[in-house]
Amino acid sequence: MTLLVTGGTGFVMSVLVREWLDHDPQARAVILDRSGLDTMAERYFAAVRDRLTVITADILDSNQWSRELDDHDISLIVHGATITPISRGSATEARRQPEAEDPARIMDVNLMGTVNVLEWARSRDTVKRFLYVSSGAIYRHHGPDWAGEPLPEDGYVAPLTLYGISKFASEMVVNRYADLFGLSALSVRLSSVYGPMDRATTSRNFRHVPNRVAHMALAGEVIRPNSLEPVGDYAHSVDVAKAIIALLTAPCLRYRHYNIGSGVTSTIGDVITWAKEKIPGLRVEVSPSETANMIQGTELKDGMWGAYDLARIERDTAWRPRSGKEAFHDYMDWIVANESDAAAGEGL
């Protein structure tokens, strides 16, 4: 069975490709991405490279890739190619508005790129399922109405950024193509993802709290958050990849939209506590925003920032997320095992 993954040289999608090839020794995968494999990706895929094809092309120009895709008997598609213009983390980064730098390209790649892949897929009888990778950025900043409830897929949708708007628009386009052309299609809405292969790429340069804490702790840096109280639903990239595979291979899906996350919130303080279990001498200094090296709004506790309801995916598949501490410790171990050489050679 051959899986096509657009954006597959990046962060979460590269982990998906590796998990797909690892779970079945007969499986094959095709990556369609504007960027080729960087040094880290070459090493990451080395053990499965003989079953992986990488097509370097622009998602907006189907003439570059449609004929080549026809040669691979694609049966499943995960469309993850996107531009993620997010800026948060330090005081300097928080002042940036990356969306203002090239807003038209964000909409073009994120929305029309989706249309281009759907256009190719709808006329190929071999394609059995189309999965669109959306984001929690489509949700409101607040909700549900009752405190403590996880955020469900129905309701509370009100994207404020071009990224969120383009994601939600793409979800609706996927739904309409499914109805018009009989596609088995769905969208997954990811919470804040961190984990293996989380690195700066041409389409994404942002690190969530667990990534930053893990790297700072392992580097012996002093962590200076503006507060220990801000929360997030932090999902490990391997857990996300396994969830997507569970949905791709499920015999029956009852919904068009599925949340993927950890299902709970963790504070910055929680993540730092987990890091201290690995690095007992870790130093932490809560600091004003002007001097903090980790900034997150203390008022952002629900809506897209809160816990994501996982009832749908848990009802339709056997997938379950790991505990926050277990997943975070696994990531710290992965960094030590896989990034030390790259850090010396690539300046990471």
Coordinates of C-alpha atoms in Angstrom, one line a residue:
M1 CA 0.0 0.0 0.0
T2 CA 1.4 3.4 -1.0
L3 CA 0.9 6.6 1.0
L4 CA 1.3 10.0 -0.5
V5 CA 2.3 12.7 2.0
T6 CA 2.5 16.3 0.9
G7 CA 4.8 18.4 3.0
G8 CA 6.6 15.2 4.0
T9 CA 10.1 16.6 4.4
G10 CA 8.9 18.9 7.3
F11 CA 8.2 18.3 10.9
V12 CA 5.1 16.2 11.7
M13 CA 4.7 14.9 8.2
S14 CA 8.2 13.4 8.1
V15 CA 7.4 11.6 11.4
L16 CA 4.2 10.3 9.8
V17 CA 6.1 8.9 6.8
R18 CA 8.6 7.1 9.0
E19 CA 5.9 5.6 11.2
W20 CA 4.0 4.5 8.1
L21 CA 7.0 2.7 6.7
D22 CA 8.0 1.2 10.1
H23 CA 4.6 -0.2 10.8
D24 CA 4.5 -2.4 7.7
P25 CA 7.7 -3.7 6.0
Q26 CA 5.8 -3.9 2.7
A27 CA 4.4 -0.4 2.7
R28 CA 5.7 2.4 0.5
A29 CA 5.5 6.2 0.7
V30 CA 5.8 9.1 -1.7
I31 CA 6.7 12.6 -0.4
L32 CA 5.6 15.6 -2.4
D33 CA 7.4 18.8 -1.1
R34 CA 8.9 21.9 -2.4
S35 CA 12.0 21.1 -0.3
G36 CA 14.1 18.0 -0.6
L37 CA 15.5 16.0 2.3
D38 CA 17.8 18.0 4.5
T39 CA 20.7 16.3 6.4
M40 CA 18.5 15.5 9.4
A41 CA 15.8 14.0 7.2
E42 CA 18.3 12.0 5.2
R43 CA 19.5 10.4 8.5
Y44 CA 16.0 9.9 9.8
F45 CA 14.8 8.1 6.7
A46 CA 18.0 6.1 6.0
A47 CA 16.7 2.8 7.3
V48 CA 13.6 3.0 5.0
R49 CA 14.9 5.0 2.1
D50 CA 14.5 2.1 -0.4
R51 CA 10.7 2.3 0.1
L52 CA 10.5 6.1 -0.1
T53 CA 10.2 8.3 -3.1
V54 CA 10.7 12.0 -2.8
I55 CA 9.3 14.3 -5.5
T56 CA 10.6 17.9 -5.2
A57 CA 8.0 20.2 -6.7
D58 CA 5.8 23.2 -6.0
I59 CA 2.3 22.2 -4.7
L60 CA 0.9 25.1 -6.7
D61 CA 2.1 23.8 -10.0
S62 CA 0.5 20.4 -10.7
N63 CA 2.2 20.2 -14.0
Q64 CA 5.5 19.6 -12.0
W65 CA 4.2 16.5 -10.2
S66 CA 0.9 15.0 -11.4
R67 CA 2.3 12.7 -14.1
E68 CA 5.0 11.5 -11.7
L69 CA 2.5 10.7 -9.0
D70 CA 0.6 8.6 -11.6
D71 CA 3.4 6.1 -11.6
H72 CA 3.1 5.2 -7.9
D73 CA -0.3 3.5 -7.4
I74 CA -1.3 5.9 -4.6
S75 CA -4.0 4.5 -2.4
L76 CA -4.0 6.9 0.6
I77 CA -3.2 10.7 0.8
V78 CA -2.3 12.9 3.7
H79 CA -2.2 16.5 2.7
G80 CA 0.1 18.3 5.1
A81 CA 1.9 20.9 2.9
T82 CA 1.3 24.3 4.4
I83 CA 2.9 27.6 5.4
T84 CA 2.8 28.1 9.2
P85 CA 3.5 31.8 9.9
I86 CA 3.5 31.7 13.7
S87 CA 5.7 33.9 16.0
R88 CA 5.8 33.5 19.7
G89 CA 8.4 32.5 22.3
S90 CA 10.6 35.5 23.2
A91 CA 9.8 39.2 23.6
T92 CA 11.4 39.9 20.2
E93 CA 9.6 37.1 18.4
A94 CA 6.3 38.0 20.0
R95 CA 6.4 41.5 18.4
R96 CA 6.6 40.0 14.8
Q97 CA 3.6 39.5 12.6
P98 CA 4.9 36.9 10.0
E99 CA 1.5 36.9 8.2
A100 CA 2.1 40.5 7.1
E101 CA 5.3 39.5 5.3
D102 CA 3.5 37.6 2.4
P103 CA -0.2 37.2 3.2
A104 CA -1.2 36.2 -0.4
R105 CA 1.3 33.3 -0.5
I106 CA -0.1 31.9 2.8
M107 CA -3.6 31.8 1.3
D108 CA -2.4 30.5 -2.0
V109 CA -0.3 27.6 -0.7
N110 CA -2.6 26.7 2.2
L111 CA -5.9 26.8 0.3
M112 CA -5.2 26.4 -3.5
G113 CA -2.5 23.8 -2.7
T114 CA -5.3 21.8 -1.1
V115 CA -7.5 22.3 -4.2
N116 CA -4.7 21.1 -6.5
V117 CA -4.2 17.8 -4.6
L118 CA -7.9 17.2 -4.4
E119 CA -8.2 17.8 -8.1
W120 CA -5.5 15.1 -8.7
A121 CA -7.1 12.7 -6.2
R122 CA -10.7 12.9 -7.4
S123 CA -10.0 11.3 -10.8
R124 CA -7.7 8.4 -9.5
D125 CA -9.7 5.2 -8.7
T126 CA -6.8 3.9 -6.6
V127 CA -7.2 6.6 -4.0
K128 CA -9.2 5.1 -1.0
R129 CA -8.9 7.9 1.6
F130 CA -7.9 11.6 1.7
L131 CA -6.8 13.1 5.0
Y132 CA -6.3 16.8 5.4
V133 CA -4.1 18.1 8.2
S134 CA -5.8 21.0 9.8
S135 CA -5.0 22.8 13.0
G136 CA -6.5 24.0 16.3
A137 CA -5.9 27.5 15.0
I138 CA -9.4 27.2 13.5
Y139 CA -10.9 27.4 17.0
R140 CA -11.9 30.4 19.1
H141 CA -9.7 31.7 21.8
H142 CA -12.3 30.7 24.4
G143 CA -14.7 27.8 25.0
P144 CA -16.4 25.6 25.7
D145 CA -19.1 27.5 27.6
W146 CA -18.7 25.3 30.7
A147 CA -15.4 25.5 32.5
G148 CA -13.3 22.4 32.5
E149 CA -14.8 20.7 29.5
P150 CA -12.5 19.7 26.6
L151 CA -12.9 21.4 23.3
P152 CA -15.1 19.4 20.9
E153 CA -15.0 19.5 17.1
D154 CA -18.5 20.9 16.7
G155 CA -18.8 24.6 17.4
Y156 CA -16.3 27.1 18.7
V157 CA -14.8 27.7 15.3
A158 CA -13.8 31.3 14.7
P159 CA -10.3 31.6 13.2
L160 CA -8.7 35.0 13.5
T161 CA -5.4 34.5 11.6
L162 CA -4.8 33.9 7.9
Y163 CA -3.3 30.6 8.9
G164 CA -6.5 29.5 10.7
I165 CA -8.7 31.0 8.1
S166 CA -6.9 29.1 5.3
K167 CA -7.1 25.9 7.3
F168 CA -10.8 26.1 8.0
A169 CA -11.5 27.1 4.3
S170 CA -9.5 24.0 3.2
E171 CA -11.5 21.8 5.6
M172 CA -14.8 23.0 3.9
V173 CA -13.3 22.4 0.5
V174 CA -12.3 18.9 1.4
N175 CA -15.8 18.2 2.7
R176 CA -17.4 19.5 -0.5
Y177 CA -15.1 17.4 -2.7
A178 CA -16.0 14.4 -0.7
D179 CA -19.7 15.0 -1.3
L180 CA -19.3 15.8 -5.0
F181 CA -16.9 13.0 -6.0
G182 CA -17.5 10.3 -3.4
L183 CA -14.2 10.6 -1.7
S184 CA -13.6 9.1 1.7
A185 CA -12.2 12.3 3.2
L186 CA -11.6 13.8 6.6
S187 CA -9.7 16.5 8.4
V188 CA -7.6 16.3 11.6
R189 CA -7.2 19.3 13.9
L190 CA -3.9 19.1 15.7
S191 CA -3.2 20.7 19.1
S192 CA 0.3 22.1 19.8
V193 CA 2.8 19.5 18.5
Y194 CA 6.4 18.9 19.5
G195 CA 8.8 16.0 19.2
P196 CA 11.2 14.3 16.9
M197 CA 12.1 16.2 13.7
D198 CA 10.8 19.5 15.2
R199 CA 13.2 21.9 13.5
A200 CA 13.2 25.1 11.5
T201 CA 12.1 24.6 7.9
T202 CA 11.3 27.0 5.0
S203 CA 7.6 26.8 5.8
R204 CA 7.7 26.6 9.6
N205 CA 10.0 28.1 12.2
F206 CA 8.3 27.9 15.6
R207 CA 8.9 25.8 18.7
H208 CA 6.2 25.0 21.3
V209 CA 7.0 25.0 25.0
P210 CA 8.1 21.3 25.4
N211 CA 10.6 21.7 22.5
R212 CA 12.1 24.9 24.1
V213 CA 12.2 23.5 27.6
A214 CA 13.8 20.2 26.4
H215 CA 16.5 21.9 24.5
M216 CA 17.3 24.5 27.1
A217 CA 17.4 21.9 29.8
L218 CA 19.8 19.7 27.9
A219 CA 22.0 22.6 26.9
G220 CA 22.3 23.7 30.6
E221 CA 20.6 27.1 29.9
V222 CA 18.6 29.0 32.5
I223 CA 14.9 28.9 31.6
R224 CA 13.2 32.3 32.2
P225 CA 9.5 32.0 31.6
N226 CA 7.2 35.0 32.1
S227 CA 5.0 32.6 34.2
L228 CA 4.7 29.0 35.1
E229 CA 0.9 29.0 34.7
P230 CA 0.3 29.2 30.9
V231 CA -1.1 26.0 29.5
G232 CA -1.3 24.0 26.3
D233 CA -2.5 20.7 25.0
Y234 CA 0.9 19.4 23.9
A235 CA 1.0 16.3 21.6
H236 CA 4.1 14.3 20.8
S237 CA 4.8 14.1 17.0
V238 CA 5.0 10.2 17.1
D239 CA 1.7 10.0 18.9
V240 CA 0.2 12.3 16.2
A241 CA 1.6 10.2 13.4
K242 CA 0.1 7.0 15.0
A243 CA -3.3 8.8 15.3
I244 CA -3.3 9.7 11.7
I245 CA -2.4 6.2 10.6
A246 CA -5.2 4.8 12.8
L247 CA -7.6 7.1 11.0
L248 CA -6.2 6.3 7.5
T249 CA -6.6 2.5 8.1
A250 CA -9.9 2.6 10.1
P251 CA -12.5 0.5 8.3
C252 CA -15.3 3.0 9.1
L253 CA -15.2 6.7 10.0
R254 CA -18.3 8.4 11.4
Y255 CA -17.0 12.0 11.3
R256 CA -15.4 14.5 8.9
H257 CA -13.4 16.2 11.6
Y258 CA -11.2 14.7 14.4
N259 CA -9.2 16.4 17.1
I260 CA -5.7 15.0 17.8
G261 CA -3.9 16.0 20.9
S262 CA -3.0 14.8 24.4
G263 CA -6.6 15.5 25.7
V264 CA -5.3 17.3 28.7
T265 CA -3.5 20.6 29.5
S266 CA 0.0 20.9 30.9
T267 CA 1.4 24.1 32.3
I268 CA 4.9 25.5 31.6
G269 CA 5.6 24.5 35.2
D270 CA 4.5 20.9 34.6
V271 CA 6.9 20.6 31.6
I272 CA 9.8 22.1 33.6
T273 CA 9.1 19.7 36.4
W274 CA 9.4 16.8 34.0
A275 CA 12.6 18.2 32.6
K276 CA 14.0 18.5 36.2
E277 CA 13.5 14.7 36.6
K278 CA 16.1 14.3 33.8
I279 CA 18.2 17.3 34.6
P280 CA 18.0 17.8 38.4
G281 CA 20.3 20.9 38.3
L282 CA 18.0 22.8 35.9
R283 CA 17.7 26.5 36.8
V284 CA 14.4 28.4 36.4
E285 CA 13.8 32.1 36.9
V286 CA 10.3 33.5 36.4
S287 CA 11.1 36.8 34.7
P288 CA 9.3 39.9 33.3
S289 CA 8.3 39.7 29.7
E290 CA 11.1 42.1 28.7
T291 CA 13.8 39.7 29.8
A292 CA 12.0 36.3 29.6
N293 CA 13.2 33.8 27.1
M294 CA 9.9 32.0 27.1
I295 CA 6.7 34.0 26.8
Q296 CA 3.1 32.8 26.7
G297 CA -0.1 34.6 27.6
T298 CA -1.4 33.8 31.1
E299 CA -5.0 34.5 30.0
L300 CA -4.9 31.8 27.3
K301 CA -6.3 28.8 29.1
D302 CA -9.3 27.5 27.1
G303 CA -10.5 27.4 23.5
M304 CA -7.7 26.5 21.1
W305 CA -5.2 26.8 24.0
G306 CA -7.1 24.3 26.3
A307 CA -7.6 20.6 26.3
Y308 CA -8.9 19.0 23.0
D309 CA -11.8 16.5 23.2
L310 CA -10.6 13.2 21.8
A311 CA -13.9 11.3 22.1
R312 CA -14.3 10.9 18.3
I313 CA -10.9 9.4 17.5
E314 CA -11.1 7.2 20.6
R315 CA -14.5 6.0 19.5
D316 CA -13.5 5.2 15.9
T317 CA -9.9 3.8 16.5
A318 CA -7.9 2.1 19.2
W319 CA -5.4 5.0 19.3
R320 CA -4.7 6.6 22.7
P321 CA -2.1 9.3 23.5
R322 CA 0.7 8.7 26.0
S323 CA 0.9 10.6 29.3
G324 CA 2.5 14.0 29.0
K325 CA 5.5 13.1 31.1
E326 CA 6.2 9.9 29.3
A327 CA 6.0 11.5 25.9
F328 CA 8.2 14.5 27.0
H329 CA 10.9 12.2 28.5
D330 CA 10.9 10.2 25.3
Y331 CA 11.5 13.4 23.3
M332 CA 14.4 14.4 25.6
D333 CA 16.0 10.9 25.0
W334 CA 15.5 11.3 21.2
I335 CA 17.2 14.7 21.2
V336 CA 20.2 13.2 23.0
A337 CA 20.4 10.2 20.6
N338 CA 19.7 12.1 17.4
E339 CA 20.5 15.8 17.5
S340 CA 23.9 16.0 19.2
D341 CA 25.9 15.3 16.0
A342 CA 23.5 17.5 13.9
A343 CA 23.8 20.3 16.4
A344 CA 27.6 20.4 16.1
G345 CA 27.4 20.2 12.3
E346 CA 24.5 22.4 11.5
G347 CA 24.5 25.0 14.3
L348 CA 21.2 23.9 15.8

